[in-house]
mmCIF file of N, CA, C and O in Angstrom:
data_model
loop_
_atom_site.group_PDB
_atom_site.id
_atom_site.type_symbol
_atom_site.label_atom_id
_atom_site.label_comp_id
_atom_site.label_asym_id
_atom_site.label_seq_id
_atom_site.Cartn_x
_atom_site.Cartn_y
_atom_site.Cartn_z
ATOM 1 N N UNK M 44 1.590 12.289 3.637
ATOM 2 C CA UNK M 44 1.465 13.305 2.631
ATOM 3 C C UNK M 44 1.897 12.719 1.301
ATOM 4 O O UNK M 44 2.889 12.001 1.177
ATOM 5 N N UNK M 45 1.039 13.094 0.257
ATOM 6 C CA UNK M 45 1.546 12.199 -0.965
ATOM 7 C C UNK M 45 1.241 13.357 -1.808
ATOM 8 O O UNK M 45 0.989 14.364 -1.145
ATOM 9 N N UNK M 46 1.187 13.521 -3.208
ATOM 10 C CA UNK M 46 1.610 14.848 -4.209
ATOM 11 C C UNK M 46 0.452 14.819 -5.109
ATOM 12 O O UNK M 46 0.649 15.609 -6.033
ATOM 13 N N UNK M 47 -0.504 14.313 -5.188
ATOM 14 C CA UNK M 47 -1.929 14.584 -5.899
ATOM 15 C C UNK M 47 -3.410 14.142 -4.912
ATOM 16 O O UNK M 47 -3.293 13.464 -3.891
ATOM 17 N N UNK M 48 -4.835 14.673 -5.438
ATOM 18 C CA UNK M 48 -5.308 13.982 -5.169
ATOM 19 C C UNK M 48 -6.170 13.019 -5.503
ATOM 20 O O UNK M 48 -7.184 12.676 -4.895
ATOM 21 N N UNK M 49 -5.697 12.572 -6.559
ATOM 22 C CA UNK M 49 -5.697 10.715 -7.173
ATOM 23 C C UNK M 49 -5.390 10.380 -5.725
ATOM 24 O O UNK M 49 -6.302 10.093 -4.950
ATOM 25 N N UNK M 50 -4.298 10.408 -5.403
ATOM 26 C CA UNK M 50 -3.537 9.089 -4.661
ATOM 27 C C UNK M 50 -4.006 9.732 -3.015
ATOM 28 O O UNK M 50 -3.573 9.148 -2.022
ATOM 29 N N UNK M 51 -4.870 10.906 -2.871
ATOM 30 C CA UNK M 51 -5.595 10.956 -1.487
ATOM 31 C C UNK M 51 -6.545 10.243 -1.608
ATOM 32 O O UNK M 51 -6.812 9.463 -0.694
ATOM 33 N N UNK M 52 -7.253 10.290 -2.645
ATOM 34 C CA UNK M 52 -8.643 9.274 -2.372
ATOM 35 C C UNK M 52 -8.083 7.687 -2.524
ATOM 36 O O UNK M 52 -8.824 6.854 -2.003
ATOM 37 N N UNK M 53 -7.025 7.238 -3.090
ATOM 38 C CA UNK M 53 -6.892 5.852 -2.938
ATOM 39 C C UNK M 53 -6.678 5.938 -0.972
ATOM 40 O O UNK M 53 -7.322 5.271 -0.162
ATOM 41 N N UNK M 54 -5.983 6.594 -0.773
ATOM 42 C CA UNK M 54 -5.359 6.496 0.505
ATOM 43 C C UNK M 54 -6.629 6.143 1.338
ATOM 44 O O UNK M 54 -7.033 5.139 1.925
ATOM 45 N N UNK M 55 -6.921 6.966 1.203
ATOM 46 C CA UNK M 55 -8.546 7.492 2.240
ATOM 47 C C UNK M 55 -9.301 5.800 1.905
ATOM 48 O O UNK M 55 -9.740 5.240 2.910
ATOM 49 N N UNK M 56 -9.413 5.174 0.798
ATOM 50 C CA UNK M 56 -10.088 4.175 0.172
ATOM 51 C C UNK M 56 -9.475 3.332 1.401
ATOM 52 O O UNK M 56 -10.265 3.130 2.323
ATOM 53 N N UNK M 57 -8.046 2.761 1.550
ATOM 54 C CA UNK M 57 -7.699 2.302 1.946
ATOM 55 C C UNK M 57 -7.546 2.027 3.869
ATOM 56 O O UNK M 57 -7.283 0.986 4.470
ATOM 57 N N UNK M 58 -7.766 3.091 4.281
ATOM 58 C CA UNK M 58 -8.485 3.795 5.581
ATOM 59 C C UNK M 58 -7.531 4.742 6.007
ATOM 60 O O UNK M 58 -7.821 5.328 7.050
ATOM 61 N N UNK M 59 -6.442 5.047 5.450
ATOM 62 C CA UNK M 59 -5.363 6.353 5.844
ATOM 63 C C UNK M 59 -5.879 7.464 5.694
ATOM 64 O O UNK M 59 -6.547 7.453 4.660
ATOM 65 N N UNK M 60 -5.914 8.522 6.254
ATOM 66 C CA UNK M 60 -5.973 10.057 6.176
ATOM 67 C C UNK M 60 -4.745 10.470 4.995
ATOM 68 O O UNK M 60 -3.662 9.889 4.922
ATOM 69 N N UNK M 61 -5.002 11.134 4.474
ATOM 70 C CA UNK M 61 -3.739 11.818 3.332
ATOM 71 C C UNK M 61 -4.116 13.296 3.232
ATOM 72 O O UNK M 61 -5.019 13.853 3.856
ATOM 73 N N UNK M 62 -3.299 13.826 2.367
ATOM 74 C CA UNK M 62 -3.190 15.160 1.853
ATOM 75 C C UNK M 62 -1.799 15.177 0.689
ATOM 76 O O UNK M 62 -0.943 14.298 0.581
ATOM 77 N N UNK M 63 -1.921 16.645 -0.214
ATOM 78 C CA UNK M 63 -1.417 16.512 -1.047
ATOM 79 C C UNK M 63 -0.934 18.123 -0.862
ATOM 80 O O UNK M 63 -1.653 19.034 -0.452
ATOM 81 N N UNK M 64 0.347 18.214 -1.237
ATOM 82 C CA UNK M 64 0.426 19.389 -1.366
ATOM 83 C C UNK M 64 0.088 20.177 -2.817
ATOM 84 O O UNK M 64 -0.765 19.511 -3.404
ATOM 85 N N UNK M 65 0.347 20.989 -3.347
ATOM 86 C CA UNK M 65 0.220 21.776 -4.867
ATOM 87 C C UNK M 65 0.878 21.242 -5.550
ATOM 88 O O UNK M 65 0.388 20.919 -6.632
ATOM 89 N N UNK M 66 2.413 20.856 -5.247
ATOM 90 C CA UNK M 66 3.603 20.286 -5.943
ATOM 91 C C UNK M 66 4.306 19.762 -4.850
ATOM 92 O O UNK M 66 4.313 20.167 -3.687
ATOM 93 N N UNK M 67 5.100 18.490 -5.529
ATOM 94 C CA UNK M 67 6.050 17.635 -4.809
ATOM 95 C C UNK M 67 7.264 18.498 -4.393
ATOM 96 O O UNK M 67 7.980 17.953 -3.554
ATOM 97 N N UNK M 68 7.663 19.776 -4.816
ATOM 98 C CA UNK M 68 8.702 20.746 -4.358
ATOM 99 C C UNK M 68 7.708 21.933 -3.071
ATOM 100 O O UNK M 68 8.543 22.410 -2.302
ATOM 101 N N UNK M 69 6.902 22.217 -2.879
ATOM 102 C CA UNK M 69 5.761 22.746 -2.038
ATOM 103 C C UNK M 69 6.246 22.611 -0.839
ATOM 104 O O UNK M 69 6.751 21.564 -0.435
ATOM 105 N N UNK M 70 6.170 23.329 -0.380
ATOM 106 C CA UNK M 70 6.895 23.239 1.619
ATOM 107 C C UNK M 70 5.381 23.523 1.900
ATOM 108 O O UNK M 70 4.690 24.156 1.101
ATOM 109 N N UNK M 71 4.699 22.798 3.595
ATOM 110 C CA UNK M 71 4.025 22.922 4.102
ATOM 111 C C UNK M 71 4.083 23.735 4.812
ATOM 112 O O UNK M 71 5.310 23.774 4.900
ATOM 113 N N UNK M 72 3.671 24.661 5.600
ATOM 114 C CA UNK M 72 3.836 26.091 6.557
ATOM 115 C C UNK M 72 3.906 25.442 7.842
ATOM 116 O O UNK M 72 3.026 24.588 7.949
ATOM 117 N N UNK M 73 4.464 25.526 8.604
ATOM 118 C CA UNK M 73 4.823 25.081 10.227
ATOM 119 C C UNK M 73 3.697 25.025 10.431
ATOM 120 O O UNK M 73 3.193 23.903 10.368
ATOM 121 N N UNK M 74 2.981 25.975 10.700
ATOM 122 C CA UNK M 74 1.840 26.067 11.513
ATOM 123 C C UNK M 74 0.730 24.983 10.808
ATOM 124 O O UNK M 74 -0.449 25.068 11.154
ATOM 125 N N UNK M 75 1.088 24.107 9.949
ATOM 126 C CA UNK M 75 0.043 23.431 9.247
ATOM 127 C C UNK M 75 0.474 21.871 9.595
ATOM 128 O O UNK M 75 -0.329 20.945 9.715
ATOM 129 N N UNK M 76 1.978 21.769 9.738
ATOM 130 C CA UNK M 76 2.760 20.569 10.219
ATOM 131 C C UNK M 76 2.207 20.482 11.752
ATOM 132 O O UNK M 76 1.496 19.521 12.045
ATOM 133 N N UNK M 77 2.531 21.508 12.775
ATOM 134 C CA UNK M 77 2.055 21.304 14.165
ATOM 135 C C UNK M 77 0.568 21.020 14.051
ATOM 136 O O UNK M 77 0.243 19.958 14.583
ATOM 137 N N UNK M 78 -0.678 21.898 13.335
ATOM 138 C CA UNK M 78 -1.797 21.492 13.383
ATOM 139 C C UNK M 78 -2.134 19.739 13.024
ATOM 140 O O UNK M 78 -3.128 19.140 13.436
ATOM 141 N N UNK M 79 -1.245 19.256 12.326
ATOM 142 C CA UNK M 79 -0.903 17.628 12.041
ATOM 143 C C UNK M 79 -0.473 17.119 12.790
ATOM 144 O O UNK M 79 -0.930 15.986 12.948
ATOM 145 N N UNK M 80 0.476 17.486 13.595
ATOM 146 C CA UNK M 80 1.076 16.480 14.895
ATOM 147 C C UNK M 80 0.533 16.689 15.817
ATOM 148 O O UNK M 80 1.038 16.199 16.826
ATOM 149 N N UNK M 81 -0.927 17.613 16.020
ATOM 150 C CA UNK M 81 -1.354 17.381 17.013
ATOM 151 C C UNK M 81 -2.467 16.408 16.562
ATOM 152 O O UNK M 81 -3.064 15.908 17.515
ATOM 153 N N UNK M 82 -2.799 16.103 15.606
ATOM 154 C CA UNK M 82 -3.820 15.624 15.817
ATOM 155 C C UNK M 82 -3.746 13.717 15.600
ATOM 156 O O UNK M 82 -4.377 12.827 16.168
ATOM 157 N N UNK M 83 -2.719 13.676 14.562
ATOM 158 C CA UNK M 83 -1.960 12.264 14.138
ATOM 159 C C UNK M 83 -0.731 11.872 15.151
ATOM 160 O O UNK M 83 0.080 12.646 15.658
ATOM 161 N N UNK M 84 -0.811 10.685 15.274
ATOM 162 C CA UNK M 84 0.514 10.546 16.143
ATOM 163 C C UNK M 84 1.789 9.961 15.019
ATOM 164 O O UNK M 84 2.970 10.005 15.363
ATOM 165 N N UNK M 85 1.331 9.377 13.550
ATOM 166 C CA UNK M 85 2.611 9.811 12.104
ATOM 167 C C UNK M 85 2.189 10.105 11.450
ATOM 168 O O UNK M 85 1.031 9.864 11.109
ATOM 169 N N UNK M 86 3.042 10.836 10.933
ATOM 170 C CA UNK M 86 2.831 11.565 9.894
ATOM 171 C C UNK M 86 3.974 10.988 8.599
ATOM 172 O O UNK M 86 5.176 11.133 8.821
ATOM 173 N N UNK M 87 3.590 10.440 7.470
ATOM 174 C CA UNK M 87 4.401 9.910 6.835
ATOM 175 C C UNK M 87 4.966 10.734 5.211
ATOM 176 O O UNK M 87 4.528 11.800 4.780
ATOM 177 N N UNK M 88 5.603 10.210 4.819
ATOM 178 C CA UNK M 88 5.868 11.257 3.706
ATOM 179 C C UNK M 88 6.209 10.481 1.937
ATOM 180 O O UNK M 88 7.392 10.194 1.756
ATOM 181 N N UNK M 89 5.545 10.275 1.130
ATOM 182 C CA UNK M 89 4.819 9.442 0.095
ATOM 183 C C UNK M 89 5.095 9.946 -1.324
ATOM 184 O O UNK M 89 4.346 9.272 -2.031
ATOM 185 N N UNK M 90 5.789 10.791 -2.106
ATOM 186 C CA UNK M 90 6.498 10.909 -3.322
ATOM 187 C C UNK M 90 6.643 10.417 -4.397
ATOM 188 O O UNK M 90 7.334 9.403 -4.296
ATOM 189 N N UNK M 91 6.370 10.599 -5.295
ATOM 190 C CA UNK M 91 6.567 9.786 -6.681
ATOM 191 C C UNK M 91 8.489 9.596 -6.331
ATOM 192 O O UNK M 91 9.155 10.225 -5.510
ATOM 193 N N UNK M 92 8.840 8.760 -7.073
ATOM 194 C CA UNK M 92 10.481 7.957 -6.897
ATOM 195 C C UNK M 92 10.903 8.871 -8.072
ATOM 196 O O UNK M 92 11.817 8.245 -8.609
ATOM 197 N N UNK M 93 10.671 10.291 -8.906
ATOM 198 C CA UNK M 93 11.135 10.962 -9.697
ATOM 199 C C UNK M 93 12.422 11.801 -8.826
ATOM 200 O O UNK M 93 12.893 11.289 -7.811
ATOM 201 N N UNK M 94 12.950 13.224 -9.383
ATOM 202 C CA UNK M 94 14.165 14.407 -9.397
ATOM 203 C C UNK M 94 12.892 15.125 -8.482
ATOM 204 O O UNK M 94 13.021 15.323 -7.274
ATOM 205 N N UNK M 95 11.686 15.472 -9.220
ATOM 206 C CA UNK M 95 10.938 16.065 -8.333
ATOM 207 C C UNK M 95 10.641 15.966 -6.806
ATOM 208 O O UNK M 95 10.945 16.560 -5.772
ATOM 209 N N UNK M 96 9.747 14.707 -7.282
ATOM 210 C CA UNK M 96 9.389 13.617 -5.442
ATOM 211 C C UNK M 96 10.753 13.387 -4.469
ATOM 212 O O UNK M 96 10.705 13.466 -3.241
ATOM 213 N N UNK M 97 12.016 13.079 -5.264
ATOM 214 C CA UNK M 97 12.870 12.632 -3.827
ATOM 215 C C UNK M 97 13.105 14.117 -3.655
ATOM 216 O O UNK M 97 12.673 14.652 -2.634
ATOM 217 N N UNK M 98 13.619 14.682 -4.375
ATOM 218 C CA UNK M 98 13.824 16.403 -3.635
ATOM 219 C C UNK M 98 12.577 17.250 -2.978
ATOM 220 O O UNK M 98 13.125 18.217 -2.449
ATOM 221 N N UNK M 99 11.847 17.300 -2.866
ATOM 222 C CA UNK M 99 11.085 17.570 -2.196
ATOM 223 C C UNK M 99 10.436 16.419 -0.787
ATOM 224 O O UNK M 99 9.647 16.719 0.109
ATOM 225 N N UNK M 100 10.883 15.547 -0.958
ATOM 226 C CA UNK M 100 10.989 14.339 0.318
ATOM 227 C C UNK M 100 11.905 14.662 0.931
ATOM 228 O O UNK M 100 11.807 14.573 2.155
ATOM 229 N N UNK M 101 13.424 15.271 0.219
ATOM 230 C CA UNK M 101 14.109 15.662 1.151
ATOM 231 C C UNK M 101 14.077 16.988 1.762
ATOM 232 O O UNK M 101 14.788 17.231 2.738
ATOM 233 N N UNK M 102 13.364 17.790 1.293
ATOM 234 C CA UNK M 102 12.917 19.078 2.044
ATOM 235 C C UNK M 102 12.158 19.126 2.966
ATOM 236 O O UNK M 102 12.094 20.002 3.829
ATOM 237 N N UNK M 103 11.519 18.178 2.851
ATOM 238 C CA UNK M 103 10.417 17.969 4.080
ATOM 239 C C UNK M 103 11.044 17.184 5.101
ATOM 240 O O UNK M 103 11.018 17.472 6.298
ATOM 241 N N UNK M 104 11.516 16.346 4.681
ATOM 242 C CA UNK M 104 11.794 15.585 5.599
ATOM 243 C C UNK M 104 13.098 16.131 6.263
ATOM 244 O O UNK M 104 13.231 15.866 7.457
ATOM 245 N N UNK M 105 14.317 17.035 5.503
ATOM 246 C CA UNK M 105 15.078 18.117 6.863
ATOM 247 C C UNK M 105 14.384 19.379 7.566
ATOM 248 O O UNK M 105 14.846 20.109 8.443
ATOM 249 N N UNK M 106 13.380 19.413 7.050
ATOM 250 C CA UNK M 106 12.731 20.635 7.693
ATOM 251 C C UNK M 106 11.863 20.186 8.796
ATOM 252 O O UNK M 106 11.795 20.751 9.888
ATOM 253 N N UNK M 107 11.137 19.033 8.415
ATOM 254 C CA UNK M 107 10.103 18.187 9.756
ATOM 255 C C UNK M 107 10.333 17.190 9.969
ATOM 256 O O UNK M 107 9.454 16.554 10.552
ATOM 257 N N UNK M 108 11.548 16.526 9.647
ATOM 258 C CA UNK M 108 12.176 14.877 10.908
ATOM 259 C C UNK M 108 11.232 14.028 10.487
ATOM 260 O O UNK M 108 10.990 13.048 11.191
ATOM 261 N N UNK M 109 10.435 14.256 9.130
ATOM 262 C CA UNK M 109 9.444 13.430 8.487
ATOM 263 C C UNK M 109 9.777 11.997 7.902
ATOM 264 O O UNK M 109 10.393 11.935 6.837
ATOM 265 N N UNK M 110 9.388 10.835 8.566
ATOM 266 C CA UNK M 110 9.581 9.312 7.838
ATOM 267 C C UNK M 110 9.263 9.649 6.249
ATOM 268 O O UNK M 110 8.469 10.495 5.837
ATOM 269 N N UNK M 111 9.942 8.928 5.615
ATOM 270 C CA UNK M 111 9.086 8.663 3.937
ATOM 271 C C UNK M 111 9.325 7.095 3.583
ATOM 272 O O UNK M 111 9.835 6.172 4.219
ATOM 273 N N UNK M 112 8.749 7.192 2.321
ATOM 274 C CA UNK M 112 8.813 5.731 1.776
ATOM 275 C C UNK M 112 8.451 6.215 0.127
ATOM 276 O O UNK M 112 7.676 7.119 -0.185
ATOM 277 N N UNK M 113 8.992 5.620 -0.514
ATOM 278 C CA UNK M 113 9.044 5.058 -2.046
ATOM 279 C C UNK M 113 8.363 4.315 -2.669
ATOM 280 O O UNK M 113 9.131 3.403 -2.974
ATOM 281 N N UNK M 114 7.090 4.031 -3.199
ATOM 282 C CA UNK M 114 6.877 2.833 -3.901
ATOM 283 C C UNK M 114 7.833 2.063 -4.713
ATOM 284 O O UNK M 114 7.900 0.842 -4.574
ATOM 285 N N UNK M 115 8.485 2.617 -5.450
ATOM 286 C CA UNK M 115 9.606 2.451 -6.316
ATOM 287 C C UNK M 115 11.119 2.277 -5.750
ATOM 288 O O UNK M 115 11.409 2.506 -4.576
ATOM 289 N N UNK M 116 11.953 1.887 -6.637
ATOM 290 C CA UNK M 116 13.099 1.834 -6.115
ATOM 291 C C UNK M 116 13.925 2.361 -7.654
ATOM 292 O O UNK M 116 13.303 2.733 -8.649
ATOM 293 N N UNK M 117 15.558 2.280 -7.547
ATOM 294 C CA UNK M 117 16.153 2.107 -8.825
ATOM 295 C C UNK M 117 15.907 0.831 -9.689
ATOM 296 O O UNK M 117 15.986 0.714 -10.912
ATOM 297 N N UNK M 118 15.535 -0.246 -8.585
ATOM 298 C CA UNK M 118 15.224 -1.432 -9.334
ATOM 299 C C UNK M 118 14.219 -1.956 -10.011
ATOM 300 O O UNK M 118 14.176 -2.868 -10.837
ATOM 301 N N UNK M 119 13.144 -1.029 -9.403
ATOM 302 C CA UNK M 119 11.886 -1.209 -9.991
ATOM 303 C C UNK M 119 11.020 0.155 -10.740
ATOM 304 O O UNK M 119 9.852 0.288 -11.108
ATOM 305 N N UNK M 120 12.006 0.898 -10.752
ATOM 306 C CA UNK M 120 11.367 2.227 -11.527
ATOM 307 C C UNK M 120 10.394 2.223 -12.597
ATOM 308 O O UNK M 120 9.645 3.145 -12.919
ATOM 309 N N UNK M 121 10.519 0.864 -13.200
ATOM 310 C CA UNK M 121 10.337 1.279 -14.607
ATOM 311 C C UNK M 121 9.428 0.125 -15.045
ATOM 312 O O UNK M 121 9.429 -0.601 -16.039
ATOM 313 N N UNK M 122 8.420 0.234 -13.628
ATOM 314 C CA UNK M 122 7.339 -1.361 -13.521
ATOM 315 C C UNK M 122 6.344 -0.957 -13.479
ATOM 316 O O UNK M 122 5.549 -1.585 -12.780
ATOM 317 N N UNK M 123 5.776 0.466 -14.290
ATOM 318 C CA UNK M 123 4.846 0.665 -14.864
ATOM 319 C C UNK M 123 3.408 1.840 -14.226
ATOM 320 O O UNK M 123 2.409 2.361 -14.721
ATOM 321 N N UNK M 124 4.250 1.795 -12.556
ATOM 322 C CA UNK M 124 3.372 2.339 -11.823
ATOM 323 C C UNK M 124 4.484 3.851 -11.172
ATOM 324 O O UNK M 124 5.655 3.635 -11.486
ATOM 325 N N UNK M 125 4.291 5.388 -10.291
ATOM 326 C CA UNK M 125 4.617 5.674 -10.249
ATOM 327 C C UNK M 125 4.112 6.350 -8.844
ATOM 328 O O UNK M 125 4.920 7.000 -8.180
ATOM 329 N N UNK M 126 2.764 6.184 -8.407
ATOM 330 C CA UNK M 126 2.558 6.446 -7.247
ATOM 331 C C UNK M 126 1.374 5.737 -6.884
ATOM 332 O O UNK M 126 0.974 5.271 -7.951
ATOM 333 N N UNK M 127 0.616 5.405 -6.009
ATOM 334 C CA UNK M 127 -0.175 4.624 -5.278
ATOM 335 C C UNK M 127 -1.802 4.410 -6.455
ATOM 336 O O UNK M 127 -2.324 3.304 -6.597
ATOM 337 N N UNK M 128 -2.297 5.581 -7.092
ATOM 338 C CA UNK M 128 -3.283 5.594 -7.569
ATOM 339 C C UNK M 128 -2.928 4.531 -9.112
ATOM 340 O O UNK M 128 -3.651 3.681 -9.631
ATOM 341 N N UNK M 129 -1.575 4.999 -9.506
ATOM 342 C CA UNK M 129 -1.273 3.962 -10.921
ATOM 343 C C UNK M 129 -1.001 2.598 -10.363
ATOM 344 O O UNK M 129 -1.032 1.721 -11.226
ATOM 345 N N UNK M 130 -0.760 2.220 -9.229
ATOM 346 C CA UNK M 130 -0.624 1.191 -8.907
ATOM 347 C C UNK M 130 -1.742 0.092 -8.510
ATOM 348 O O UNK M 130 -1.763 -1.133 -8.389
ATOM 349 N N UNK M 131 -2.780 1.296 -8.351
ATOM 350 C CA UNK M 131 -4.056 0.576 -8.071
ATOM 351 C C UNK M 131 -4.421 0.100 -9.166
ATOM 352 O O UNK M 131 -4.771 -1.077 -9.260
ATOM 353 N N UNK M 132 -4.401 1.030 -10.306
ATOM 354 C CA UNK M 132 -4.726 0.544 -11.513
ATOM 355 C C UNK M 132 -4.141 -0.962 -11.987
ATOM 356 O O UNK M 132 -4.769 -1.995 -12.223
ATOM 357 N N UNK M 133 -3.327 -0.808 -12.015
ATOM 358 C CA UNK M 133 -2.451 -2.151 -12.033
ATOM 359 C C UNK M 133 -2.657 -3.194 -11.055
ATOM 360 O O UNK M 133 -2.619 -4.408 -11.257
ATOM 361 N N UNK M 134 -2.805 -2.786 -10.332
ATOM 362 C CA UNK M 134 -2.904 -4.117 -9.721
ATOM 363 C C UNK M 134 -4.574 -4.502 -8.437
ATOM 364 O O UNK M 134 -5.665 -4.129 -8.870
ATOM 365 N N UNK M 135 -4.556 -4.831 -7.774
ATOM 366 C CA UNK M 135 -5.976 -4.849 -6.634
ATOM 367 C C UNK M 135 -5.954 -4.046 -5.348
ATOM 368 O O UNK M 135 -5.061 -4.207 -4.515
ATOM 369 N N UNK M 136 -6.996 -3.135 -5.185
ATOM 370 C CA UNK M 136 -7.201 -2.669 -4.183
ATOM 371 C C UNK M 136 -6.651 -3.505 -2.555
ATOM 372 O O UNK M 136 -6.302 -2.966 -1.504
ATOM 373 N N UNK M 137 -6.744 -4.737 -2.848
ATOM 374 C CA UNK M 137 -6.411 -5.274 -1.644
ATOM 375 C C UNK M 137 -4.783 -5.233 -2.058
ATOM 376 O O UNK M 137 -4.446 -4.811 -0.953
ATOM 377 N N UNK M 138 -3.671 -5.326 -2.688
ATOM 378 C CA UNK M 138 -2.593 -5.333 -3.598
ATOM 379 C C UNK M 138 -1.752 -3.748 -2.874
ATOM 380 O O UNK M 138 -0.758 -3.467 -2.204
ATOM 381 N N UNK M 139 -2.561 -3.263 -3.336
ATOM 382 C CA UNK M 139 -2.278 -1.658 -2.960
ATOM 383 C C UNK M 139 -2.657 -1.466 -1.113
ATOM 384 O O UNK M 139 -2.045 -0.713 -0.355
ATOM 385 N N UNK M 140 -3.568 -2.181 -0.816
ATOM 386 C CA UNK M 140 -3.450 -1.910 0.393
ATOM 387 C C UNK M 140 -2.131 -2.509 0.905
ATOM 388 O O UNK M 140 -1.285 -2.097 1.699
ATOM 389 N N UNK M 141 -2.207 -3.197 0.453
ATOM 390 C CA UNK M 141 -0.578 -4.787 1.119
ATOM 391 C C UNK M 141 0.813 -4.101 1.088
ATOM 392 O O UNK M 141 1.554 -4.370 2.034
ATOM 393 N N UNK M 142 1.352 -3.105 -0.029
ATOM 394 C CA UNK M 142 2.163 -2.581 -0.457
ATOM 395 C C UNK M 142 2.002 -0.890 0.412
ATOM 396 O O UNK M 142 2.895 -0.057 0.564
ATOM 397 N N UNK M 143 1.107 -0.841 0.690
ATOM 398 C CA UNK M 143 1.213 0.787 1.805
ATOM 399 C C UNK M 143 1.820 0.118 3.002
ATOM 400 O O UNK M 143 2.758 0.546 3.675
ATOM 401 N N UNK M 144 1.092 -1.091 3.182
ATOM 402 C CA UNK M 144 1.219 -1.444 4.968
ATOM 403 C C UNK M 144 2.282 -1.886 5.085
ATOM 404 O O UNK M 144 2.854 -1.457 6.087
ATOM 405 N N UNK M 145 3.082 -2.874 4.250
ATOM 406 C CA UNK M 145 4.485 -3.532 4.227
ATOM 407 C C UNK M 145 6.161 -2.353 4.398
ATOM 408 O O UNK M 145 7.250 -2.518 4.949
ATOM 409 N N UNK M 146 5.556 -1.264 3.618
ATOM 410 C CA UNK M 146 6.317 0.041 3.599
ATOM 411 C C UNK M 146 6.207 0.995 4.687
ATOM 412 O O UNK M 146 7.114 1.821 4.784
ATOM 413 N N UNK M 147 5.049 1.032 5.701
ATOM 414 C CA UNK M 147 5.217 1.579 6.882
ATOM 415 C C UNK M 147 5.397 0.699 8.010
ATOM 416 O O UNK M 147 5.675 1.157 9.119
ATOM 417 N N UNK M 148 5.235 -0.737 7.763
ATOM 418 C CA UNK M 148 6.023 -1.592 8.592
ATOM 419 C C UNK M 148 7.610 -1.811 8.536
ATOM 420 O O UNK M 148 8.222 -2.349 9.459
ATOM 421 N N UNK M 149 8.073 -1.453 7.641
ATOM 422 C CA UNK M 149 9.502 -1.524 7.253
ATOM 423 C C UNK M 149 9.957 0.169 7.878
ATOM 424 O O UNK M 149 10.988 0.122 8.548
ATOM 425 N N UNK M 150 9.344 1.593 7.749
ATOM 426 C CA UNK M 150 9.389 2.425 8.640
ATOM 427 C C UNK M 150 9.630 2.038 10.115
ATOM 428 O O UNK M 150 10.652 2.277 10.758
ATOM 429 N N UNK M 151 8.609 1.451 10.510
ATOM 430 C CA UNK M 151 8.520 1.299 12.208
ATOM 431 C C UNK M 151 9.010 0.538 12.595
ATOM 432 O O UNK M 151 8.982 0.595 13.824
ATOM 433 N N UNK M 152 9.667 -0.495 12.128
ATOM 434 C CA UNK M 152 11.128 -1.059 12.362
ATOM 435 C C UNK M 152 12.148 -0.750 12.741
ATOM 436 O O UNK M 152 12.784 -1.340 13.614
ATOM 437 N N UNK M 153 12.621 0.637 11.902
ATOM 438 C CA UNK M 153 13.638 1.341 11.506
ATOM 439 C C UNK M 153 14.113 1.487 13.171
ATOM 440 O O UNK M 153 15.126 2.120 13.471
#
């Protein structure tokens, strides 16, 4: 789940399924989370690195036991990109693919 849909169609570009809610504070309705876990076996959770995106990453993620990931960090906040679609811009589709997959490999580690 990521917070526009700019960054569903990069996703989708890339071969992931996505969705976006209305707003990065937006709770999904149960019955819309179970219709997702039945059909995905993860479900991941994708935020701009803003006050907005991590608080609402953390709503989701105590309400549905939801993995997330950051493009950003404190260290790199301010490197020009802010969620997957500005990053494409910046940098190569293959670039942006490398940087989704490295961040849900560092998930499934965990």
């Amino acid at each position: 789940m990521t917070k526009s849909l700019k960054d569903v169609v990069v996703y989708r570009t890339l071969g992931f399924y996505a969705l976006a809610c209305q707003n990065e504070l937006g709770m999904i309705k149960d019955t819309v989370i179970d219709e997702l876990r039945s059909r995905f076996d993860r479900i991941v959770l994708n935020n701009d690195f803003d006050y907005a995106g991590v608080t609402g990453t953390n709503l989701m993620k105590k309400a549905y036991n939801l993995p997330y990931f950051f493009l950003q960090s404190f260290r790199t906040r301010s490197n020009g990109y802010k969620d997957i679609s500005d990053f494409k811009e910046w940098h190569s589709i293959d670039a942006s693919g490398k940087i989704i997959n490295d961040n849900l490999e560092n998930l499934w580690e965990k």
